[in-house]
Structures are given as C-alpha cells and as structure tokens.
Protein backbone atom coordinates (compact mmCIF):
# COMPACT_ATOMS: atom_id res chain seq x y z
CA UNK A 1 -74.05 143.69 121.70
CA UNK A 2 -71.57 145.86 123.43
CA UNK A 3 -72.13 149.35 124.90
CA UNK A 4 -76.14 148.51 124.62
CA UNK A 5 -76.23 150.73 128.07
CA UNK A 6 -79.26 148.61 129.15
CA UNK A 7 -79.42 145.72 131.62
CA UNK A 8 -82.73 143.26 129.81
CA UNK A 9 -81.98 141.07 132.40
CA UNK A 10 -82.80 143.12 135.58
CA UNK A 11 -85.95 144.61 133.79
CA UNK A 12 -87.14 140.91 133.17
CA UNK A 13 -86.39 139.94 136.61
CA UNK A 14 -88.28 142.95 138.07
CA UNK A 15 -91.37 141.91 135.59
CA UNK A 16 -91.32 138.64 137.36
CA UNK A 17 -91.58 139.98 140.59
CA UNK A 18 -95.84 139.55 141.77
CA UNK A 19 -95.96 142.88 142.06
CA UNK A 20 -95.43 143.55 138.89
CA UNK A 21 -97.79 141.58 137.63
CA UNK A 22 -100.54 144.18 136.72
CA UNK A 23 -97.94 145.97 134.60
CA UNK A 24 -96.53 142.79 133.07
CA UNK A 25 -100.41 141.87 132.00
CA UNK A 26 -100.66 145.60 130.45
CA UNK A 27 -97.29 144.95 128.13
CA UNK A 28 -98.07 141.53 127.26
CA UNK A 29 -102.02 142.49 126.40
CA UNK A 30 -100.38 145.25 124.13
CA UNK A 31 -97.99 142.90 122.19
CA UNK A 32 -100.89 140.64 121.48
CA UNK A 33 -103.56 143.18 120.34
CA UNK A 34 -102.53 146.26 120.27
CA UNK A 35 -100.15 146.20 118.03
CA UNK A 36 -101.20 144.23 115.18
CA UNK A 37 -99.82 143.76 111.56
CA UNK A 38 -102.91 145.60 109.79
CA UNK A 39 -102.12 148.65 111.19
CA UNK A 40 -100.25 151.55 109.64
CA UNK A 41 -96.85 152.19 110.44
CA UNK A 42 -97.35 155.64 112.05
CA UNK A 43 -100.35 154.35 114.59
CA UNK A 44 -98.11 151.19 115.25
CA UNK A 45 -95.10 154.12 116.45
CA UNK A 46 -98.00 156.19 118.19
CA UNK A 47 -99.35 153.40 119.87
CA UNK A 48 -95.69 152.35 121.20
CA UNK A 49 -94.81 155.97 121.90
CA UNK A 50 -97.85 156.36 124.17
CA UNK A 51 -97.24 153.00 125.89
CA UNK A 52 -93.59 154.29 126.70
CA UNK A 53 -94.59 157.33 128.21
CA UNK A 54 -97.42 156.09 130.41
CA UNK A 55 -95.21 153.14 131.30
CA UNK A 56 -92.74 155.90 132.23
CA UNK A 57 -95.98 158.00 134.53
CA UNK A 58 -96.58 154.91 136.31
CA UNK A 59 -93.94 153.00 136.72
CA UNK A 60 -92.71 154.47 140.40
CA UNK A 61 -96.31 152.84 141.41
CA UNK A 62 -94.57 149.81 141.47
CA UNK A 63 -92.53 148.28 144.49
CA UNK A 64 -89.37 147.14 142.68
CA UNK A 65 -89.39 150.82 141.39
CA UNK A 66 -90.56 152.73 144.10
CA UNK A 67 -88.42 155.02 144.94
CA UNK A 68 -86.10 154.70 142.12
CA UNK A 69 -84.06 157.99 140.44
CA UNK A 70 -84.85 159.20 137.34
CA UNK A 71 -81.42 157.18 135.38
CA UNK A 72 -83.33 153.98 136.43
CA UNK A 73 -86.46 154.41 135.35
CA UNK A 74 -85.06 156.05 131.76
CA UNK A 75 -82.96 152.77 131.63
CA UNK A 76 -86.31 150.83 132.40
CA UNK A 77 -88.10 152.40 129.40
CA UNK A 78 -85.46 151.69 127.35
CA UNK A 79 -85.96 147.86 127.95
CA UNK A 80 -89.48 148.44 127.06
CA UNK A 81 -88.54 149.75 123.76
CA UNK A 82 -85.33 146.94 123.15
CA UNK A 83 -88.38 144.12 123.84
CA UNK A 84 -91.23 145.91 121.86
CA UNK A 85 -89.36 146.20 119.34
CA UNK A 86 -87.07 142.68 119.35
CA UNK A 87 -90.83 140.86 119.61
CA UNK A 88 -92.97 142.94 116.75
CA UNK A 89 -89.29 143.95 114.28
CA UNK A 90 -91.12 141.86 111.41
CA UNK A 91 -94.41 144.19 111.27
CA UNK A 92 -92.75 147.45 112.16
CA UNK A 93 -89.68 147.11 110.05
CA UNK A 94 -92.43 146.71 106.95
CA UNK A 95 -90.80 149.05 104.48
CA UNK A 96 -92.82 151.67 102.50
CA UNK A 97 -92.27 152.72 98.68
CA UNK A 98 -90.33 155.81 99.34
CA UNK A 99 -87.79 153.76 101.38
CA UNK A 100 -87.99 150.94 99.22
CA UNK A 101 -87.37 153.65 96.48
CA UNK A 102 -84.42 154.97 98.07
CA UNK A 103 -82.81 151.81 99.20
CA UNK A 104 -82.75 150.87 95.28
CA UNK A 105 -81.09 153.98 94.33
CA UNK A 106 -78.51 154.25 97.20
CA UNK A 107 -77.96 150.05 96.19
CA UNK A 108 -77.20 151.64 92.58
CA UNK A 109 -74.37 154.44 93.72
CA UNK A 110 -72.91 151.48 95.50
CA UNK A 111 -72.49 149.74 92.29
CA UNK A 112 -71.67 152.76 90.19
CA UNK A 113 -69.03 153.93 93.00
CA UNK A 114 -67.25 151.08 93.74
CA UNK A 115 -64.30 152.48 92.25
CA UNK A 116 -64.00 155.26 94.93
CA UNK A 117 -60.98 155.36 96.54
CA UNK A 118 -60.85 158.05 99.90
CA UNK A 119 -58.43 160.22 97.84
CA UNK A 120 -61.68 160.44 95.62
CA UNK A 121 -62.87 162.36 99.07
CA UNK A 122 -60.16 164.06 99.68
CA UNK A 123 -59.12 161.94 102.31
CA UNK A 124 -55.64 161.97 103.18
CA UNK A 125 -54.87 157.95 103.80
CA UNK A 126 -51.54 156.32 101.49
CA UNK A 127 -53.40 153.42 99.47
CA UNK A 128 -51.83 150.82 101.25
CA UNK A 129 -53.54 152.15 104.17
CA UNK A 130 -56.99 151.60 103.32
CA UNK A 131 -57.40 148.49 105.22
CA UNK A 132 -57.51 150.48 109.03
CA UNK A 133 -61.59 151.15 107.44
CA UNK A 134 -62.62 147.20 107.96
CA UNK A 135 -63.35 147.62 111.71
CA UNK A 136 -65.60 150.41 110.77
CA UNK A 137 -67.22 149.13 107.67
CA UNK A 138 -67.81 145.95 109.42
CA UNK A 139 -69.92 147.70 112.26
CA UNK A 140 -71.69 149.78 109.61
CA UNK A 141 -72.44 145.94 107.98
CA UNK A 142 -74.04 144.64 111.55
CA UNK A 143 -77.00 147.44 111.84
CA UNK A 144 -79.20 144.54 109.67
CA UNK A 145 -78.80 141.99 112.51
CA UNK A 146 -80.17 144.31 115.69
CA UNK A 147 -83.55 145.24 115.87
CA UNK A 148 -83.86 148.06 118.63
CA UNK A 149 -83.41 151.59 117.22
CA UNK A 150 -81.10 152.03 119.91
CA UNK A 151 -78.53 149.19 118.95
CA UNK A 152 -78.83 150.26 114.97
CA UNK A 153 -77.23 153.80 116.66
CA UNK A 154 -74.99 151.98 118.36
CA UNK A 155 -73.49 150.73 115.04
CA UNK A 156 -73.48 154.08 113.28
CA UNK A 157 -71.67 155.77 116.47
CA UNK A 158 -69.37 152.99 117.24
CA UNK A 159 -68.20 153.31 113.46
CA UNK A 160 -67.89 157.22 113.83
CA UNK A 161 -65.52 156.28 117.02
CA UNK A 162 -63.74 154.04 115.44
CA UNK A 163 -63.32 156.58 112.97
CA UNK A 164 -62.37 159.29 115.02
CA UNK A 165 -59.35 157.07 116.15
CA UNK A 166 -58.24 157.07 112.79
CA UNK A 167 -58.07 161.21 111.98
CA UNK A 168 -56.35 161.16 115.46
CA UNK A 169 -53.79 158.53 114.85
CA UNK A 170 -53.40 160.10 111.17
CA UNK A 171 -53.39 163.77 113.43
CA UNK A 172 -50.53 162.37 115.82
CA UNK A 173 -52.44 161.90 118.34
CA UNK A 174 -55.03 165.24 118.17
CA UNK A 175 -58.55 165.21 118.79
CA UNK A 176 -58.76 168.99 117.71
CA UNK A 177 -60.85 168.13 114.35
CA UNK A 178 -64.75 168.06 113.41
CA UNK A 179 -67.00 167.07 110.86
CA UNK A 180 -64.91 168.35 107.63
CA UNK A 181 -63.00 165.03 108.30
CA UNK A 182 -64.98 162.95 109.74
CA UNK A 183 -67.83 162.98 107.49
CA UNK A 184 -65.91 162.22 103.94
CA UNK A 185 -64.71 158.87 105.96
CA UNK A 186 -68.06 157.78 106.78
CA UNK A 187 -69.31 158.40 103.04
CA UNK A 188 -66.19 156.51 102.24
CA UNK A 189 -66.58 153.48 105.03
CA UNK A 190 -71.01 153.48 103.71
CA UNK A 191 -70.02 153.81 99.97
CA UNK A 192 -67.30 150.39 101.05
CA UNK A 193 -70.20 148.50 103.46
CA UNK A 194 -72.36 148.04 100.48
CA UNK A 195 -75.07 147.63 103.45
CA UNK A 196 -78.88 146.93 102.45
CA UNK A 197 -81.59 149.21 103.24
CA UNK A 198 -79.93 151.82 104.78
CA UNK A 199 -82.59 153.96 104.68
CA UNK A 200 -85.01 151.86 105.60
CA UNK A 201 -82.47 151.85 109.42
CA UNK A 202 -82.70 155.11 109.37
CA UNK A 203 -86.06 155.66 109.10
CA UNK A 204 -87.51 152.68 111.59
CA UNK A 205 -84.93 154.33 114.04
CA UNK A 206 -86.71 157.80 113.58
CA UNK A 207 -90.20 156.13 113.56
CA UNK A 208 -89.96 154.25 116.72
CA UNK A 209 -87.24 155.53 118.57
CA UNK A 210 -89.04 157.01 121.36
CA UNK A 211 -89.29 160.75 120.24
CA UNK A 212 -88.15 162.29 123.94
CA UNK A 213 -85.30 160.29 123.14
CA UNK A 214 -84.24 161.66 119.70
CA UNK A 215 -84.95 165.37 120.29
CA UNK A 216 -82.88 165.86 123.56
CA UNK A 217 -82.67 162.42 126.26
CA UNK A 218 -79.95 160.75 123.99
CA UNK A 219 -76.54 161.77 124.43
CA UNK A 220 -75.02 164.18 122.11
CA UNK A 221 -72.91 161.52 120.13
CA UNK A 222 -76.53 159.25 119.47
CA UNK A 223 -78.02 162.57 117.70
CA UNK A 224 -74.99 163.55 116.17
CA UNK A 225 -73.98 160.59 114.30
CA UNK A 226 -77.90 160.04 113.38
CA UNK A 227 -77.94 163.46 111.85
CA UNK A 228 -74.53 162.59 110.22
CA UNK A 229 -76.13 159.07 108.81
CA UNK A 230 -78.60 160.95 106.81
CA UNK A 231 -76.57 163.71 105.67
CA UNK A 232 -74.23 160.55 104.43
CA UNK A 233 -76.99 158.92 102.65
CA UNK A 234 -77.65 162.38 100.91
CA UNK A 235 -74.51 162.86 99.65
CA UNK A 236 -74.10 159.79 98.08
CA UNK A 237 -77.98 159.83 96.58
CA UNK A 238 -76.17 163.42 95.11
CA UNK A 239 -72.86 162.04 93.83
CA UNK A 240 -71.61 163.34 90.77
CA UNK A 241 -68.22 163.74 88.89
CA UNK A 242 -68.09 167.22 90.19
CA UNK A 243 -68.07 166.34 93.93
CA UNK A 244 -64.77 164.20 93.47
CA UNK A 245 -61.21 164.54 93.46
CA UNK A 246 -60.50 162.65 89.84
CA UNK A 247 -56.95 162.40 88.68
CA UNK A 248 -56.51 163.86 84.99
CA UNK A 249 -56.22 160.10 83.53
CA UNK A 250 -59.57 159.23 84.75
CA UNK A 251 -62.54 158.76 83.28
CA UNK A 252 -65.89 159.19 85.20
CA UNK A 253 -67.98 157.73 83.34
CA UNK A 254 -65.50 154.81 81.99
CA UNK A 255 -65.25 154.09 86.35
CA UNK A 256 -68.54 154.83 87.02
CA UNK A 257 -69.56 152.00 83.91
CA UNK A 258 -66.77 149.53 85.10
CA UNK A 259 -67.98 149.47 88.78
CA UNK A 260 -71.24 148.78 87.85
CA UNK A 261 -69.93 145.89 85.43
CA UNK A 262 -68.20 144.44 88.25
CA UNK A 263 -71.29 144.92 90.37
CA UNK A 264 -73.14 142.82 87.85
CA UNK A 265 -70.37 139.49 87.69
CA UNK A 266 -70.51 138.70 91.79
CA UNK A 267 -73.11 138.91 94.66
CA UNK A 268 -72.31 141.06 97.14
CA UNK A 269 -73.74 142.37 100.83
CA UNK A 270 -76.36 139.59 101.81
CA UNK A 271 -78.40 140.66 104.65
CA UNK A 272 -77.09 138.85 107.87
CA UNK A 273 -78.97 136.67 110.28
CA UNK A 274 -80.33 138.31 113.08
CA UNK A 275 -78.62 137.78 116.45
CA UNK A 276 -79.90 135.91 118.91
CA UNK A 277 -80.54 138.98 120.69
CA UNK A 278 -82.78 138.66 124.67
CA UNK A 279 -85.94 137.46 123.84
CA UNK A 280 -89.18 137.73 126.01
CA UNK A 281 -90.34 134.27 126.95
CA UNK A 282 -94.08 133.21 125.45
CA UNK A 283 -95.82 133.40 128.17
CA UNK A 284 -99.59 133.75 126.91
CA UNK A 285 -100.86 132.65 123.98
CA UNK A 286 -104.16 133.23 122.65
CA UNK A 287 -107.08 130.93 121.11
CA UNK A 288 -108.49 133.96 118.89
CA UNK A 289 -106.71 134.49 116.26
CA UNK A 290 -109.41 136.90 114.28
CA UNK A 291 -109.81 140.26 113.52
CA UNK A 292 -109.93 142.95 116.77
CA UNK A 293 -112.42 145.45 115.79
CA UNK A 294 -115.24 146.59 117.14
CA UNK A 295 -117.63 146.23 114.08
CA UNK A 296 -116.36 142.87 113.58
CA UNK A 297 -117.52 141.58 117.02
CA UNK A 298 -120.54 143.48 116.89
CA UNK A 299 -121.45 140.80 113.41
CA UNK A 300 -119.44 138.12 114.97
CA UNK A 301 -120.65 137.94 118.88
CA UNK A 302 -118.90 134.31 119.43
CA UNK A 303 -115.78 135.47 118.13
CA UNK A 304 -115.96 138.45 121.22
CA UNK A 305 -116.79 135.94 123.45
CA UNK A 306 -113.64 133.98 122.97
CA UNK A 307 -111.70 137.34 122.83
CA UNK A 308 -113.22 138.43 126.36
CA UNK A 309 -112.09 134.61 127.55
CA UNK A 310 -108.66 135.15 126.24
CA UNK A 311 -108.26 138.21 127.56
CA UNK A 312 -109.30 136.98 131.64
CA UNK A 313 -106.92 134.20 130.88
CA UNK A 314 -104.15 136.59 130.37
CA UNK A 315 -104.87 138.42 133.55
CA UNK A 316 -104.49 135.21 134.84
CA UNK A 317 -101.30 133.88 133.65
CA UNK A 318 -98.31 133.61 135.43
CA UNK A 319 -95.10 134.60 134.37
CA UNK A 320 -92.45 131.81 134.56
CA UNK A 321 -88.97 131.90 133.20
C-alpha cells in the first residue's frame, strides 16, 4: 500500500541479523502466548502497548540499532505494530456489541440515504459532476482489506486529500478553505462507500494504535482526519430531514422509504479480500496447544512440562527466510 511510511523489509532483515536474536525470541514468544484469543480486547491492546514501548527502551541495545536517531527507531516500532497486528488481525479485530450495534445502524442510514445527492449537503458540485468522488469513495472502500491501524488511516487521509483536490480545483486553484467544506464531502463520499463496519475501523485503530502515537507522534493530518472519521460517523448516526438541503418537491420520507426499497432488491458493499500484505515467516511452531495459565499447569504438570520444552525450543530456533 502506498505512502505506508514504513520499510517491513529492513526491520525483517535487521531481525535476522544474530544479534538480534534475543529480541526476535522475545516477539515471537509474545505472538505465541502472550497474546492469545481468550483474552479481552483491552488486555490484548495493553499487552501490545507495553511490548511497543519496552521494545522502543531497549531497542538501541542492539547492534543493527545502536546508535540509531530517534526517526529510526519510531519507524522500527511501527513495524512492530504493522506485524503484530497483520499476524493476530483475526483475534483483535473481534468486534464487541456496541460496535456491532453501531455498524447495524450506520449499515441502515446507508440504505435509508441512498438518495443523497451532495446538494443534499450543501455541496456545491453540478450533478454531472458527481463522478470526480470515485477515487475517494474507492479508498474509503479499501480500509476492510489492511489490517494495521496505521494503513486503515492511511485510507481515511488519502480520501480527505483526494478530497481536498477537489474544493481546490472547484476553488480555482485555492487551498484557503477548512473543515466547513471538507467535512460535508466526506459524509457525502462515507454515505456513497456503503463500507462495512466502519466503526468497528475506527475503534480497532483507537484500541491498538499505539497510544503515544494517537495523542501527539502522528502527524497532524493522521489525527485530524481520525477525529474527522468519527465526527462523520456521528453525523450520519444523527441524520434527519432537518439537517438537509431538500428541494420543495421532495419528500423525506417518500426518499428515505425508496432508498431503503432499493437497498432491499440488490446486494451491495461485500467486504473485500484482504491483501496480501508482508507477512512474518512461521518460524516456530509449538507442540502445546493447551491452555497457558498458571492454575491449569499447577492440575496438569505434563502439560507444563511440554510448555517449558516448547518454550527452550524457541530460544533455540533459528530464523530463516
């Protein structure tokens, strides 16, 4: 994916390197059992969020680091995060019933808005214009086939850029304009995508996007269109006659009915393969398959045994490509 920012590559070839090897026995001993499926979503973020930052203490330790500047080791932990997150997305994307809830309801304004034109927003664009929104629906559309926090943002600010070349081609060529314009296109290009679990994004991007990150490491346009994203997703939870720009021949709740009729004859938005984004190689894989708990091995003293053998293994794996 494009303007990613982050070189996988180098990061894995670094982890190769012998000595690296302590640290590349640490991450792979956390994928495997320290971050498990039973666990709740907010100790699976904690747990990652405390492996970033003592990954981020320690790393200059470590000859292919040592003496590195600050922008490396930043881009470094991001890695981290892009492979933590590309090898466990299926147990920490798990969705919960409020964003279940709320992916529904935003799935039901789609279908009850589908009528909405952008002079319904007060957005100033002839009708035969309406086609210049693709580009930015379409990257709106791709945030279901990344799994890093940091490439879903991607999508959301590489649509607000592509819509910010549209206000300044419609502005002759100005960039003198803010969020009064900006924000009524992205409702318009969301309410258009017709993307699946939305909320869902924006919440696994706020969950395990490492925290240092969000409050004040990304760059301004990262928290920016974030922010924007929910606001979005507010508005159109809060839709109502009164917040659009109806003609006096229309109806809102004769549109309102007639977009969700059409909703109803034809499928629309499937959820798109993932892409076949870096993966880290399986290096290690374990005999034990059981429960990690201390009470369970304390009843079950084989099934530590083979744990405690696993685990020696690891430290004695090699990493090959």
């Amino acid at each position: 994916m494009g303007d990613r920012g982050i070189n996988i590559n180098s990061f894995k070839e670094k982890l190769q390197h012998p000595s690296s090897k302590k640290l590349l026995d640490q991450i792979l001993y956390f994928l495997e059992y320290r971050l498990t499926p039973d666990l709740p979503r907010s100790e699976k973020s904690a747990r990652i969020h405390a492996l970033v930052e003592q990954f981020e203490k320690q790393l200059g330790n470590y000859s292919c680091w040592r003496g590195s500047d600050w922008s490396e080791i930043d881009e470094s932990s991001e890695a981290l995060e892009y492979i933590i997150t590309r090898e466990k997305y299926k147990i920490l994307f798990e969705t919960e019933p409020l964003e279940r809830n709320l992916d529904e309801q935003l799935m039901l304004a789609f279908n009850s808005f589908e009528f909405i034109k952008p002079r319904h927003l007060d957005i100033q664009i002839p009708p035969d214009k309406e086609i210049i929104f693709t580009p930015a629906i379409e990257q709106i559309q791709n945030i279901n086939k990344y799994t890093s926090p940091r490439d879903k943002l991607v999508c959301i600010s590489n649509c607000f850029r592509i819509i910010n070349k549209i206000i300044s081609s419609i502005n002759e060529g100005s960039v003198a304009h803010g969020a009064d314009e900006s924000l009524p296109m992205f409702v318009y290009v969301v309410l258009k995508s017709k993307t699946p679990k939305l909320f869902s994004n924006y919440y696994y991007i706020k969950r395990f996007r490492y925290p240092p990150r969000i409050d004040h490491r990304d760059n301004v346009e990262f928290r920016w269109t974030f922010t924007s994203m929910k606001i979005a997703l507010k508005f159109i939870l809060e839709l109502s006659e009164s917040k659009l720009k109806l003609e006096t021949n229309e109806n809102y709740e004769d549109l309102t009915k007639g977009s969700r009729e059409k909703s109803r004859s034809c499928q629309t938005s499937p959820i798109p393969p993932e892409n076949p984004e870096v993966e880290l190689e399986p290096i290690f894989k374990p005999n034990y398959k059981g429960t990690v708990s201390v009470d369970h091995f304390v009843e079950n003293p084989e099934d530590l045994r083979q744990f405690i053998d696993d685990y020696f293994a690891l430290l004695g794996s090699k990493y090959q490509k």
